[in-house]
Structures are given as C-alpha cells and as structure tokens.
mmCIF file of C-alpha atoms and ligand atoms in Angstrom:
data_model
loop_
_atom_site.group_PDB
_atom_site.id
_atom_site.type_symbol
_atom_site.label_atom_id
_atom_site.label_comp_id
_atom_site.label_asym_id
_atom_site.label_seq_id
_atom_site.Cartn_x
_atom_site.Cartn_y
_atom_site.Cartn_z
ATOM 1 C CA UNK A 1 19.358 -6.587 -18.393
ATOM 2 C CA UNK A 2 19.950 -4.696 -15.305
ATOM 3 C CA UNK A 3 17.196 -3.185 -13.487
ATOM 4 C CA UNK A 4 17.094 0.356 -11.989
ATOM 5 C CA UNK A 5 16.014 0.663 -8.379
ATOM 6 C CA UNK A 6 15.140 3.742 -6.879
ATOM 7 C CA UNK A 7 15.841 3.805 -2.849
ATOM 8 C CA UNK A 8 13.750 6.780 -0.916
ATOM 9 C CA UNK A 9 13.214 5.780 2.562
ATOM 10 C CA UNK A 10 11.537 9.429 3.377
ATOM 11 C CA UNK A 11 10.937 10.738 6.978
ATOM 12 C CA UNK A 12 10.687 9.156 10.185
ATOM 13 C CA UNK A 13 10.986 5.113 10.559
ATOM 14 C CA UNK A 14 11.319 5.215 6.677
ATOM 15 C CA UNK A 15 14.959 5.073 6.790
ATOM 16 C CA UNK A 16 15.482 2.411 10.071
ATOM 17 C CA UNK A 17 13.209 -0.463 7.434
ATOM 18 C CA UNK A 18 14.258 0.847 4.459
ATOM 19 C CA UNK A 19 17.808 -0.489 6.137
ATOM 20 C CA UNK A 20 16.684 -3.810 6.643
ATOM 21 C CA UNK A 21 15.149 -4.124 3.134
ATOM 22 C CA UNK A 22 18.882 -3.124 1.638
ATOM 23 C CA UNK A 23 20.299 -5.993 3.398
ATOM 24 C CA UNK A 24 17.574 -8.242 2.061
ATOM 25 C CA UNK A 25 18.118 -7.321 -1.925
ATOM 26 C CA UNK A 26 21.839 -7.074 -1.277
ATOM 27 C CA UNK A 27 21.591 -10.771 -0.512
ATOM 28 C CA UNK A 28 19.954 -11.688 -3.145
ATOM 29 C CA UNK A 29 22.160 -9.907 -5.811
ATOM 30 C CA UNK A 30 25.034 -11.634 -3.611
ATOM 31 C CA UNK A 31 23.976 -14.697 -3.273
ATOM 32 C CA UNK A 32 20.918 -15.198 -5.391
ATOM 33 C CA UNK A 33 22.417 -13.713 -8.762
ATOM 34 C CA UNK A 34 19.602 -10.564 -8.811
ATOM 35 C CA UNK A 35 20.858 -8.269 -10.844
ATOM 36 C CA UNK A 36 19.137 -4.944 -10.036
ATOM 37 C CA UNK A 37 21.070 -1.635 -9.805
ATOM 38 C CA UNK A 38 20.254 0.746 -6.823
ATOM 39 C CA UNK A 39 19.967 4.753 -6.915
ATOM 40 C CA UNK A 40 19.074 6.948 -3.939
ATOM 41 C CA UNK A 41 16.932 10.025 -3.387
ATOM 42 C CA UNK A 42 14.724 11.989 -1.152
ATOM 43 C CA UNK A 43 11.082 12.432 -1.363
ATOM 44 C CA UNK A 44 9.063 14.186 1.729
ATOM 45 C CA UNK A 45 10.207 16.039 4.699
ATOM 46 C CA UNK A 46 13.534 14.745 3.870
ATOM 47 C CA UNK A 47 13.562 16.406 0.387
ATOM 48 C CA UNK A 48 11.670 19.484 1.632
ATOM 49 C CA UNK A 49 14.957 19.777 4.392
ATOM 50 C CA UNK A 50 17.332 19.351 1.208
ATOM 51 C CA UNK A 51 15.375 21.036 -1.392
ATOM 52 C CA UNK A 52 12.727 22.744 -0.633
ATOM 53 C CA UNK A 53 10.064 20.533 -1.831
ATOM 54 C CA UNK A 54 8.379 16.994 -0.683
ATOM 55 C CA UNK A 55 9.235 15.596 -4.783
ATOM 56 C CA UNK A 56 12.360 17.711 -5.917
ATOM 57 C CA UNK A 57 12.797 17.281 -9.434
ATOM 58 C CA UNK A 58 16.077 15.654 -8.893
ATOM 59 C CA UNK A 59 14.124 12.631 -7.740
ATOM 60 C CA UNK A 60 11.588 13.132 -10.700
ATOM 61 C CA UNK A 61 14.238 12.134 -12.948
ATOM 62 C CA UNK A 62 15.757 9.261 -10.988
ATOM 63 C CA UNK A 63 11.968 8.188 -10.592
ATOM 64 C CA UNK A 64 10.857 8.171 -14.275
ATOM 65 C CA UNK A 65 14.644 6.350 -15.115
ATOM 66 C CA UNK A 66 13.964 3.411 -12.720
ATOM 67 C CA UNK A 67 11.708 0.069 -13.237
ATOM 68 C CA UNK A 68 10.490 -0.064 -10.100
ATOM 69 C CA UNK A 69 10.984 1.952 -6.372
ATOM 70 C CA UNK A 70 11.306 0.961 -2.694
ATOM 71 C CA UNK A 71 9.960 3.714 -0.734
ATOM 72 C CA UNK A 72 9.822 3.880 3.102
ATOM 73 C CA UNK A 73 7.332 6.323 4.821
ATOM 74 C CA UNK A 74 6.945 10.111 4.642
ATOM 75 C CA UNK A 75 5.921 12.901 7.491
ATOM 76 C CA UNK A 76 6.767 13.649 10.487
ATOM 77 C CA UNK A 77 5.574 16.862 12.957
ATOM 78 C CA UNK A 78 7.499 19.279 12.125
ATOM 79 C CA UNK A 79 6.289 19.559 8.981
ATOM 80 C CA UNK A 80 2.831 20.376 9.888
ATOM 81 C CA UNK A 81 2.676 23.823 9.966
ATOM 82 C CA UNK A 82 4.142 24.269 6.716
ATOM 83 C CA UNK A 83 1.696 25.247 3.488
ATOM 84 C CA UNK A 84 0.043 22.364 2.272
ATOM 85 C CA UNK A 85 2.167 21.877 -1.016
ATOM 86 C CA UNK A 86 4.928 21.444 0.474
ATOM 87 C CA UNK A 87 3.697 19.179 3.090
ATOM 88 C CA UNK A 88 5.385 15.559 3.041
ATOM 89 C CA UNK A 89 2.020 13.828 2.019
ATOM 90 C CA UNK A 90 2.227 16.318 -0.938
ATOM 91 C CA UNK A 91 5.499 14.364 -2.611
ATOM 92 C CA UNK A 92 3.543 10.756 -2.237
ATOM 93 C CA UNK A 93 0.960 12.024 -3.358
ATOM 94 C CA UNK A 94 2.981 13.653 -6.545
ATOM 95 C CA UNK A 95 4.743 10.729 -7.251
ATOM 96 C CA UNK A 96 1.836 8.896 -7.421
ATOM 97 C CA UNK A 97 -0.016 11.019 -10.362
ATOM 98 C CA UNK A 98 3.600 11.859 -11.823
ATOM 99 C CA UNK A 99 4.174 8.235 -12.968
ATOM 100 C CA UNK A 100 0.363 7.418 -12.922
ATOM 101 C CA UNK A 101 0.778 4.544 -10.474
ATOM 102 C CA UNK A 102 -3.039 4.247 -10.563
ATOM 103 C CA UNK A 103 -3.750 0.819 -9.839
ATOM 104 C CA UNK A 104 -2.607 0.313 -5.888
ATOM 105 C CA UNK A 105 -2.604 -3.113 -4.104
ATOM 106 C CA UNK A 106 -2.997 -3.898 -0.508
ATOM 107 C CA UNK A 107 -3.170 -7.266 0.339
ATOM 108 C CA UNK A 108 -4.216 -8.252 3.806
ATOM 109 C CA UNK A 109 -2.909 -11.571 5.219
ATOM 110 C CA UNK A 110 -2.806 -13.264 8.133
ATOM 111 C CA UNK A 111 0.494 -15.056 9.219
ATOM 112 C CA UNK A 112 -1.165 -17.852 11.213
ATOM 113 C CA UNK A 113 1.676 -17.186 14.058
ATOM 114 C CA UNK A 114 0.238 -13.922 14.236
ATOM 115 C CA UNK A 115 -3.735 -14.782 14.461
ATOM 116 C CA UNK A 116 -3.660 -13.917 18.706
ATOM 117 C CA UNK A 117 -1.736 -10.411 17.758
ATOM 118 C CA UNK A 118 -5.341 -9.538 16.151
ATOM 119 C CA UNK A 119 -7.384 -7.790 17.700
ATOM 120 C CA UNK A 120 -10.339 -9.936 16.476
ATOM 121 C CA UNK A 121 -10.893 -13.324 17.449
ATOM 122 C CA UNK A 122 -8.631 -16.096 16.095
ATOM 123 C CA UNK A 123 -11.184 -17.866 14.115
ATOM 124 C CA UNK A 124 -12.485 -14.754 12.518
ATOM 125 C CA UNK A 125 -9.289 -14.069 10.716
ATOM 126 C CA UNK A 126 -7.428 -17.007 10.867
ATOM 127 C CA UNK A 127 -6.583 -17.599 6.823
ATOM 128 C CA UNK A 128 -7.579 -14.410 6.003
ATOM 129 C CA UNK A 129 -6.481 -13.411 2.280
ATOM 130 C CA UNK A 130 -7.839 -10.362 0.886
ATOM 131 C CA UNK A 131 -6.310 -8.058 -1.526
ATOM 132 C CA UNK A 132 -8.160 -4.587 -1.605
ATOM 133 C CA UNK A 133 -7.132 -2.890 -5.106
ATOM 134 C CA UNK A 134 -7.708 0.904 -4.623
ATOM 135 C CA UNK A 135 -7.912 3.925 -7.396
ATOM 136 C CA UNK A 136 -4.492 5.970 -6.043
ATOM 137 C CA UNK A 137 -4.399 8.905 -8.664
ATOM 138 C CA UNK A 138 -8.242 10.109 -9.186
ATOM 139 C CA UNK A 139 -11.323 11.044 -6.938
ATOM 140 C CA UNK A 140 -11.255 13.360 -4.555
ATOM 141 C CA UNK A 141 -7.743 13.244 -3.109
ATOM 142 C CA UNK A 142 -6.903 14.876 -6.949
ATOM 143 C CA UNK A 143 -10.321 16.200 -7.892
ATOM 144 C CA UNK A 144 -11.047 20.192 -9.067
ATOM 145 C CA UNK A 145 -11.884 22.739 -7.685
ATOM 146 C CA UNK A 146 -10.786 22.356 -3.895
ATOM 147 C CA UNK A 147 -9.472 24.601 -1.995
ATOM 148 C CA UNK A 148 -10.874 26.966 1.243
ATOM 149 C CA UNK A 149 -12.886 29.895 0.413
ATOM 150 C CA UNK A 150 -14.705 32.874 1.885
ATOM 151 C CA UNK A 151 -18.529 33.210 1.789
ATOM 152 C CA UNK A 152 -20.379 36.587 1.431
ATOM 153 C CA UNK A 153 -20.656 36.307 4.466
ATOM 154 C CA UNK A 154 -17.394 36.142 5.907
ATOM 155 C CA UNK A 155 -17.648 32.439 6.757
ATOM 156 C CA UNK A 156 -14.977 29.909 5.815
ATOM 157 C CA UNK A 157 -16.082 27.022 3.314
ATOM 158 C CA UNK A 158 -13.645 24.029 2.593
ATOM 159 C CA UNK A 159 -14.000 21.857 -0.489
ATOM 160 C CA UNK A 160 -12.671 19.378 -2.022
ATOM 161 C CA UNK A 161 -15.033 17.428 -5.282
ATOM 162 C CA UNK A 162 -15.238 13.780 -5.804
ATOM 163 C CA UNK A 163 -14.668 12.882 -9.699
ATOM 164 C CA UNK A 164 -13.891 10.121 -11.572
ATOM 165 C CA UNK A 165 -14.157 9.595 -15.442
ATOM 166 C CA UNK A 166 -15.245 6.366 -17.250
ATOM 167 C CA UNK A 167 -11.582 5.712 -18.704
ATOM 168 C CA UNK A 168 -10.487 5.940 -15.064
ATOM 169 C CA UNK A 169 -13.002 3.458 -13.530
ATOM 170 C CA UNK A 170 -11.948 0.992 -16.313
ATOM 171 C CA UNK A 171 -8.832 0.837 -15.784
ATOM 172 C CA UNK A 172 -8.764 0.387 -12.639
ATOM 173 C CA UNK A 173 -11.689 -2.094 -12.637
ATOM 174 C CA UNK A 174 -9.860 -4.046 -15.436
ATOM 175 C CA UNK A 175 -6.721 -4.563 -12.603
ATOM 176 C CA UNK A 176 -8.951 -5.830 -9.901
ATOM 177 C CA UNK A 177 -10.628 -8.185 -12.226
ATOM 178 C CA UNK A 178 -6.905 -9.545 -13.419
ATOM 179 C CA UNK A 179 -6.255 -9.849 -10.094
ATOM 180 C CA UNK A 180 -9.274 -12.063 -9.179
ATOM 181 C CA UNK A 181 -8.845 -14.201 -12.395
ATOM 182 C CA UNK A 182 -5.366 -15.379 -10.470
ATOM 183 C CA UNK A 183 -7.311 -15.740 -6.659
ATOM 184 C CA UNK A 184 -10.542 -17.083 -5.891
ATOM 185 C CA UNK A 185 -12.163 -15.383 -8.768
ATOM 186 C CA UNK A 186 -14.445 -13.191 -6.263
ATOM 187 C CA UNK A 187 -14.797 -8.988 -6.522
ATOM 188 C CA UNK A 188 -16.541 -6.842 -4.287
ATOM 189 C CA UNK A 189 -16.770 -3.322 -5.767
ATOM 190 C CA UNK A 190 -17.387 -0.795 -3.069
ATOM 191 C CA UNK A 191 -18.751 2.320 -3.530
ATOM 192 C CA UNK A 192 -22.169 4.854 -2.247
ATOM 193 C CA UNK A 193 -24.141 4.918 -5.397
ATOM 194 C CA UNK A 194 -26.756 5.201 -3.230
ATOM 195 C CA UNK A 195 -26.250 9.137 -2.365
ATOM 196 C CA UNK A 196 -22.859 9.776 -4.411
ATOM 197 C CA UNK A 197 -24.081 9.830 -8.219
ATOM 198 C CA UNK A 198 -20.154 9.668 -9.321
ATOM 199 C CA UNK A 199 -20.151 6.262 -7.170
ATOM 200 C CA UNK A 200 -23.388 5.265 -9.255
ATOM 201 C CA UNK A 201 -21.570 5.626 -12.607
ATOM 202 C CA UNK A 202 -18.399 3.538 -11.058
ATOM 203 C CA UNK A 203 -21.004 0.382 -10.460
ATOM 204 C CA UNK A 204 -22.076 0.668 -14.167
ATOM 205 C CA UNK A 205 -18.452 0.914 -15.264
ATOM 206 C CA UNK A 206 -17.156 -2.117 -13.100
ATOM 207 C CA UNK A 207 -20.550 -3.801 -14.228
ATOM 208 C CA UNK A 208 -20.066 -2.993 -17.529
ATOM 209 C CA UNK A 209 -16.169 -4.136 -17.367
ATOM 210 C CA UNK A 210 -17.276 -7.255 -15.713
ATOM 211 C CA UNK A 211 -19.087 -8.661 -18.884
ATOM 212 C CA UNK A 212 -15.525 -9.194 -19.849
ATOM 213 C CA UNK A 213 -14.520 -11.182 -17.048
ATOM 214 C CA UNK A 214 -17.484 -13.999 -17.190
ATOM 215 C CA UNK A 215 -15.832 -16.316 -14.552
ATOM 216 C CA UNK A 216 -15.394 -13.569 -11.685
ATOM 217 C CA UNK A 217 -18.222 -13.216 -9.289
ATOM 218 C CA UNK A 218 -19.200 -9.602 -8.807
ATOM 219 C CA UNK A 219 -20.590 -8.094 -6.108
ATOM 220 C CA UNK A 220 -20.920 -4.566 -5.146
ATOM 221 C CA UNK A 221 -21.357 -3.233 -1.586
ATOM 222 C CA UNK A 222 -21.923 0.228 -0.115
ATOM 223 C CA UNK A 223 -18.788 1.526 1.731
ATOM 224 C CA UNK A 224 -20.442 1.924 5.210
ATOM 225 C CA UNK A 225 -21.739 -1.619 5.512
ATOM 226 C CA UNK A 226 -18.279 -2.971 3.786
ATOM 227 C CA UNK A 227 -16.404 -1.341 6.580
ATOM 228 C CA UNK A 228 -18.989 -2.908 9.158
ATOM 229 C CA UNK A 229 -18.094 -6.535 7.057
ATOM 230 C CA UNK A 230 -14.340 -6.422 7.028
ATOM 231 C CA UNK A 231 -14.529 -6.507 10.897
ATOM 232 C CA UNK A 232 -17.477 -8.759 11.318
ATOM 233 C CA UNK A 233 -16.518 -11.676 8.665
ATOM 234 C CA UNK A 234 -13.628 -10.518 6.977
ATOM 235 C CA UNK A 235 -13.230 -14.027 5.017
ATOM 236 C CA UNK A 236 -16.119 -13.586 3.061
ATOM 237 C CA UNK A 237 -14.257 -11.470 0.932
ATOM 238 C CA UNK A 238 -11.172 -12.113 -1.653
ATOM 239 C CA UNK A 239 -10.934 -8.818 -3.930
ATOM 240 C CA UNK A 240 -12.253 -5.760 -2.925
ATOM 241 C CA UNK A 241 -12.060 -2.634 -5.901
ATOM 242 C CA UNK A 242 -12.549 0.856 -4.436
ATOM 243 C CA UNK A 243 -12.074 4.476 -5.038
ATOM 244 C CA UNK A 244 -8.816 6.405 -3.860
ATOM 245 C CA UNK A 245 -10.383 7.711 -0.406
ATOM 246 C CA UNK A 246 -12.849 4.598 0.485
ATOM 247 C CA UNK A 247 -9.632 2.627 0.179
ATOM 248 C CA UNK A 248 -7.822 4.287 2.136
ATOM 249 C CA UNK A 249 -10.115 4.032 4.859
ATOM 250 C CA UNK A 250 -10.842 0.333 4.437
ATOM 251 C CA UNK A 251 -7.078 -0.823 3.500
ATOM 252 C CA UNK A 252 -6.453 0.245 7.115
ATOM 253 C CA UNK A 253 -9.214 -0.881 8.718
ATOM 254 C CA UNK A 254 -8.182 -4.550 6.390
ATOM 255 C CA UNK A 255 -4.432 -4.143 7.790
ATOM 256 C CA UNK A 256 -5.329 -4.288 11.569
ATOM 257 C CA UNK A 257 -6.992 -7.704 10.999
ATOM 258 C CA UNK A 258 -4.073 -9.057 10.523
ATOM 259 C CA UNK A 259 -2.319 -7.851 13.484
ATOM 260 C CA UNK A 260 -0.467 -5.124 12.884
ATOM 261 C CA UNK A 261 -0.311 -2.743 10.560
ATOM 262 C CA UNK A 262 3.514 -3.026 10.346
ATOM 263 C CA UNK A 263 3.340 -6.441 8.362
ATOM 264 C CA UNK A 264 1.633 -4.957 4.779
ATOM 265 C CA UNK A 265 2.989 -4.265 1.759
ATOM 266 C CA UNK A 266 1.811 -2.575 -1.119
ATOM 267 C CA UNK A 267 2.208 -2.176 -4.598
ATOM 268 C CA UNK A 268 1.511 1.077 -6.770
ATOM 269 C CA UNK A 269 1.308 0.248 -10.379
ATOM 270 C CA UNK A 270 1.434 2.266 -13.557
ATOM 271 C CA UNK A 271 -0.309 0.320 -16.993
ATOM 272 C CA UNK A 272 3.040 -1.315 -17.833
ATOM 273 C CA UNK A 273 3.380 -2.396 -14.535
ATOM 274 C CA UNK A 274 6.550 -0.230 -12.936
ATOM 275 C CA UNK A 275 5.668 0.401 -9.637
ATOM 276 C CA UNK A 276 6.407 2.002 -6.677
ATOM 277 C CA UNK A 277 6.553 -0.451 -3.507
ATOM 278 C CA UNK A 278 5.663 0.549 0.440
ATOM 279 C CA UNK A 279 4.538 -0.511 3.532
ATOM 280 C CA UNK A 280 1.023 0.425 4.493
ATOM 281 C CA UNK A 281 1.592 2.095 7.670
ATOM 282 C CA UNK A 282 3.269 5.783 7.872
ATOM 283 C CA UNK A 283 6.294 7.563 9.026
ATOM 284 C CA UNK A 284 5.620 6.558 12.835
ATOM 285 C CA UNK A 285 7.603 9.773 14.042
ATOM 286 C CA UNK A 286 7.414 8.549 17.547
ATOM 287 C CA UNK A 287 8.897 5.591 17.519
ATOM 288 C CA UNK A 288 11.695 6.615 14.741
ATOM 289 C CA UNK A 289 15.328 6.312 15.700
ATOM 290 C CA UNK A 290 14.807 3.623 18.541
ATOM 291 C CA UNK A 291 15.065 0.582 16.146
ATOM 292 C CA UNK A 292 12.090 -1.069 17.593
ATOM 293 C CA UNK A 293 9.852 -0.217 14.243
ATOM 294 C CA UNK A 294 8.964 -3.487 12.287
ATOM 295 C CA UNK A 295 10.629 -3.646 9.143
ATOM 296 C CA UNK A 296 8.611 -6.659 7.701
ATOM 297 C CA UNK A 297 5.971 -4.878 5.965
ATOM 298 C CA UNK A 298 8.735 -2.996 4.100
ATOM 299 C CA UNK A 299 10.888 -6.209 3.376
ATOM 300 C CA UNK A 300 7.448 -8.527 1.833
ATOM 301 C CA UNK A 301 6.946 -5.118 -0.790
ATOM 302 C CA UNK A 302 10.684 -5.967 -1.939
ATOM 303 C CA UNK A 303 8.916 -9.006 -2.354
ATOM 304 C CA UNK A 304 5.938 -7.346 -4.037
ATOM 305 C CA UNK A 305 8.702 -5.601 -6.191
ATOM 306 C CA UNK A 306 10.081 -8.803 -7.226
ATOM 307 C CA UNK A 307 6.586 -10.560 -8.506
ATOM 308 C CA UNK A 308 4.636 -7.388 -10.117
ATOM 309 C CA UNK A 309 8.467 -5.703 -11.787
ATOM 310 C CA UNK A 310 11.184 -7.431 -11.484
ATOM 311 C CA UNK A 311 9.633 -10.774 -12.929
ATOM 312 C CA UNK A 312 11.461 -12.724 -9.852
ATOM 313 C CA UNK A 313 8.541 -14.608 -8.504
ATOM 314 C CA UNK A 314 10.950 -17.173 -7.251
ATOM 315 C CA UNK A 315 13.172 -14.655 -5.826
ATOM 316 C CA UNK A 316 9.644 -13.249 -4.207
ATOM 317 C CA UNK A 317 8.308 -16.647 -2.807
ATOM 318 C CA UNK A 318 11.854 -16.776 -1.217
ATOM 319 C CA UNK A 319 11.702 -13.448 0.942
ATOM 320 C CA UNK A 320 7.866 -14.893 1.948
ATOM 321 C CA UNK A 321 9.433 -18.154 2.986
ATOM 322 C CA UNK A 322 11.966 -16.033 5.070
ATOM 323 C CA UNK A 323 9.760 -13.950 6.564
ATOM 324 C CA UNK A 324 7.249 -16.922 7.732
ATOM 325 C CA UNK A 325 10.307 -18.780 8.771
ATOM 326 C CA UNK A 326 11.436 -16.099 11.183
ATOM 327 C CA UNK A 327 8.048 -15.298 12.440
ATOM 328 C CA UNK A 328 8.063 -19.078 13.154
ATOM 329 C CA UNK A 329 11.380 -19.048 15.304
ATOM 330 C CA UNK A 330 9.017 -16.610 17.451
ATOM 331 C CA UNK A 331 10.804 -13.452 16.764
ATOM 332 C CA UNK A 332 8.550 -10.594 17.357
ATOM 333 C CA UNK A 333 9.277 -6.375 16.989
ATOM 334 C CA UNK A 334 7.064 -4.467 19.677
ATOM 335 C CA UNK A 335 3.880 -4.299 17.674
ATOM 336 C CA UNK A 336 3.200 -7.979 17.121
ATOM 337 C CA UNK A 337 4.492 -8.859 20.264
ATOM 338 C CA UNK A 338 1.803 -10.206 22.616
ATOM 339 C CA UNK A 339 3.077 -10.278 26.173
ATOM 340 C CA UNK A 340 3.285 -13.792 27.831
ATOM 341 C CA UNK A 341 2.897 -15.412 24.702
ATOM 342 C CA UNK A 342 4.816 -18.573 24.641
ATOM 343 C CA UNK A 343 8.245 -19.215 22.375
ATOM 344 C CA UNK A 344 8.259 -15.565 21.382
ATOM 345 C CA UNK A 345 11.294 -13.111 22.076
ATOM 346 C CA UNK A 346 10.773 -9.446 21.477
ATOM 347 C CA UNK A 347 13.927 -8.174 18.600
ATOM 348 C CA UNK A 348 14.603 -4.946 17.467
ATOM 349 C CA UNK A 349 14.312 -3.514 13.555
ATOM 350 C CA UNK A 350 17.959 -4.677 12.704
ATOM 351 C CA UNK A 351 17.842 -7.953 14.640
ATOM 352 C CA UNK A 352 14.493 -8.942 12.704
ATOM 353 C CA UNK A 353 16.408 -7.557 9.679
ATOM 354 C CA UNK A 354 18.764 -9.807 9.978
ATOM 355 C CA UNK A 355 17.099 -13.001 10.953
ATOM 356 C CA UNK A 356 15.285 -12.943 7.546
ATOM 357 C CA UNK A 357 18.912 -12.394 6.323
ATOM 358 C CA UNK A 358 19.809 -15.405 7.525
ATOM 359 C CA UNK A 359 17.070 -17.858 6.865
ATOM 360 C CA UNK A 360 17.484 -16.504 3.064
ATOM 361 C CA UNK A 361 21.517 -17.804 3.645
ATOM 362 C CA UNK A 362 20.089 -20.959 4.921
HETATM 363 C C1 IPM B 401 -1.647 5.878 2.476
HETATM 364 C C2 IPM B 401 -1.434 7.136 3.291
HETATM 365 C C3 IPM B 401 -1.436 8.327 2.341
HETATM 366 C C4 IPM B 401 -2.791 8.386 1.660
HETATM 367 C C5 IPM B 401 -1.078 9.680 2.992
HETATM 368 C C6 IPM B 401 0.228 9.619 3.746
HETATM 369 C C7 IPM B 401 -1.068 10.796 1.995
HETATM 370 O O1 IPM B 401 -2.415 7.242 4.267
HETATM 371 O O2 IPM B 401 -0.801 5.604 1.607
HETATM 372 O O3 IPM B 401 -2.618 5.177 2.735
HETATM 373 O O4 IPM B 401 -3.744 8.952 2.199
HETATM 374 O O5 IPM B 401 -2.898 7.857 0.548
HETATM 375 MG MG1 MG B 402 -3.688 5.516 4.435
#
C-alpha cells in the first residue's frame, strides 16, 4: 500500500537539505519502485509567517494522516523576540508530544573518510558506533509547573520541574534495550540519582526493565562523568538511554565526534513505530540560502525513515552505500572539509545532493 509522507523542511537551511533529500526518494520511487506518496506543510517560523503558529493545525492533520515525516530544521533570529509559544522550538517541540514520538534515536558514527574532520584524535573515534536513545516527550522540557514568577519580594524566579513517571521510564527503557538486543548488546543508562531523586527512580525502572533483557549488559553512569567519557573513550560505549534534557546535551556532544554535526540523523518514534525523521543539527540561519549547508545528515534520516517505517531496509542500506560512496570520491560541503587534505574537493548542498543521486543511478 502506499505510504504517506509528510515534507516540512521549516526555517533556515531546512528547506536547501530538505531539497536534496526530495531528489533522493524521488529516485527511488523512479527507479527503485518505492512507492511512498508525498504531502507538504509548514511547521516553525515558517508556519508562524503563514499562520500564526510554529504547529498550525493544518499540519496537525497532515501529521497524524502520514506514516512517517521528513522534517528539516526550525528557528531562525527573527523569531526570538516573539512570546515563547509561538517560538519555532515551540512547533518541534508540539509535534513531538502531539504524536508521542517518545522514543528518539541518535546514532553517532564515524565515516572512516571523515576520522581527521574530528576534532579528537583519529584513533579515539575511528569505528565509533554509538546510538544514544533519548526520552523526547517527558522530563523537564514538558514538566509542570514552569513558568517565571514574582517573589514577595519583587525578585524574579524561573522554574521549570524535572518529572518522569514509571510508565514513561519503561517505555522508553524497553526501546533502548530492543535496540541493544540488535547491536553489541551493551546499555549505559545515564542519569544523577545521586542528587536528582526522579533520576534515582529512572535507575530502578531501567534496572527493573533490564531483568527482562538477560543478555544486555547494563550499566548506569552519572551524566557529568558520561559527558567527560564520550570525549575521553567514546568506544567504550554502544547504547546509551537518557532523559529528554541529558540527551540533548550528550547527543551533541556524541555528534561532534564524528566530525560534524551535519552528518546525523535521527529518528523520533511513537509505540507503533511512525516517526518523524531529522538531522541533528538546527536551522543554521547563517549559513541558509548560500547552498554550502551539508545535506547528508538529512538524506541518511530518509534512510532512517526507510528501516524504522517504511520497512525498506534494502532501500535504506542503499542511500548508506551512496552516501559512503560519495564521501569516498572525496566530496566534501564546508563543514567536513579539512583544508589541504588530499583527494578532497569542497561541493556545495545541491552538488553533494546530487552526487549521492548518482551513485544510487549507478
Ligand atoms: C534538538 C534541538 C531541540 C531540542 C530544540 C530545537 C528545541 O536542540 O532536537 O536536539 O532541544 O530538543
Ligand atoms: Mg539539541
């Protein structure tokens, strides 16, 4: 049966990838026999220009029709003085708890033609794999009461509360441990149960979810000391399971190993497994419009897409093969290009876009 696509390539460099990525799935319904059918609508600044609001309802209903969405990047600075609901972040982050894409995965590898684009030495991350699976639609980024109040005394007080229920930790600690039954069978819960007592009930739960995964090896690591780890011996890990804000922070962090944070993906999935697909990195308002961004990280989450739900894994291993065969040929956008580097030539978006185009054709 056909599957729905929803397109919404947001704000800033989100439309320039989200270009390349069309030309990638148009070649495979061409030429490959996919047979996906694409809508298009606005989320972030673009929607608040069209609509008033970062998540209109217009693309509400296109979202909850479609099995799976592309989506490019959201925010840019002109939207920064405007009230925090209708910010850009706002319609991510509503899209996220409107089709309770909970379970989000960032995987973090290194392309071996990329290990001197690192800023890390090349044996430190060369054959790095790690896929940090973060909580996306609980703890604090969602948690009650926040807000910015006014003491007795006239003072300002922000606040914002870090929650997370049992059911919530489950689930989420049931997808990382899926996910480590198909890798090296290794998870690293990271939390602060050691001053945050919510982060003290999440090690029970994972622990407790863990008796049903008897061949994973758990470990569990505070989040300060797994930040100083992912820099100082990033290979000892293979799934990490977090919270929504520690992973965040560390899915960065995890990105820059690998040389740029324009080569993730990432997958944001609800308990059926529709999900919403993006690259890592943000709306990059000032380098949009110059089609220099990389569109790579946006291309491998058509290829996330594809595995997690489209059921093309073949289709999937494809784009990967297309993408390692261009970075191969030496073709390099600005951000993993490393000056004087041998048998490398600096492209734009569109002529990376189209290499991977071709080595698909070929
Ligand atoms: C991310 C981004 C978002 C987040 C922002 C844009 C709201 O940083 O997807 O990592 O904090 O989740
Ligand atoms: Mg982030």
């Amino acid at each position: 049966m056909t599957k729905k696509i929803l397109i919404l390539a947001g704000d800033g460099i989100g439309k320039e990838i989200v270009a390349e990525a069309l030309k990638v799935i148009d070649t495979l319904k061409t030429d490959f026999a996919l047979d996906v059918e694409l809508t298009h609508g606005e989320i972030g600044g673009a929607a608040y220009d069209a609509d008033g609001h970062p998540y209109p309802p217009a693309t509400q209903a296109l979202a909850k029709e479609a099995d799976a969405i592309l989506l490019g990047a959201v925010g840019g600075y002109q939207y920064d003085d405007l009230p925090r609901d209708v910010r850009p972040e706002r319609g991510l982050l509503g899209i996220r708890a409107d089709l309770e894409l909970f379970s989000n995965l960032r995987p973090a590898i290194l392309n071996e033609e990329l290990a001197d684009a690192s800023s890390l030495k090349p044996e430190i991350v060369a054959g790095l794999d790690i896929m940090i699976v973060r909580e996306l639609t609980g703890g604090i980024y969602f948690g009650e009461p926040r807000g910015i109040r006014t003491l007795e005394n006239g003072e300002k007080q922000g606040y914002n509360t870090l929650v997370y229920k049992e059911s919530e930790i489950e689930r989420i600690a049931h997808s990382a441990f899926k996910i480590a039954m198909q890798r090296d069978k290794r998870l690293c819960s990271v939390g602060k149960a050691n001053v945050l007592e919510v982060m003290e009930l999440w090690h029970d739960v994972v622990e407790r979810v863990g008796k049903e995964y008897p061949e994973v090896e758990l470990s569990h690591m505070y989040v300060d000391n797994a930040a100083m780890q992912l820099v100082k011996e990033p290979k000892q890990f293979d799934v990490m399971v977090t919270g929504n804000m520690f992973g965040d922070i560390l899915s960065d962090a995890a990105a820059m190993l690998t040389g740029s944070i324009g080569m993730l993906p990432s997958a944001s999935l609800d308990k059926n497994g529709k999900g919403m697909y993006e690259p890592i990195h943000g709306s990059a308002p000032d380098i949009a419009g110059k089609n220099i961004a990389n569109p790579l990280a946006t291309i491998t989450s058509v290829s996330m897409m594809l595995r997690y739900s489209l059921d093309q894994a073949d289709l999937a291993q494809k784009i990967d093969d297309a993408v390692e065969s261009v970075l191969k040929q030496g073709l390099r956008t600005a951000d993993i290009y490393v000056e004087g580097q041998k048998s490398t030539t600096l492209v734009s978006t569109s002529e990376i876009g189209d290499a991977v185009v071709a080595s698909l054709k070929a």
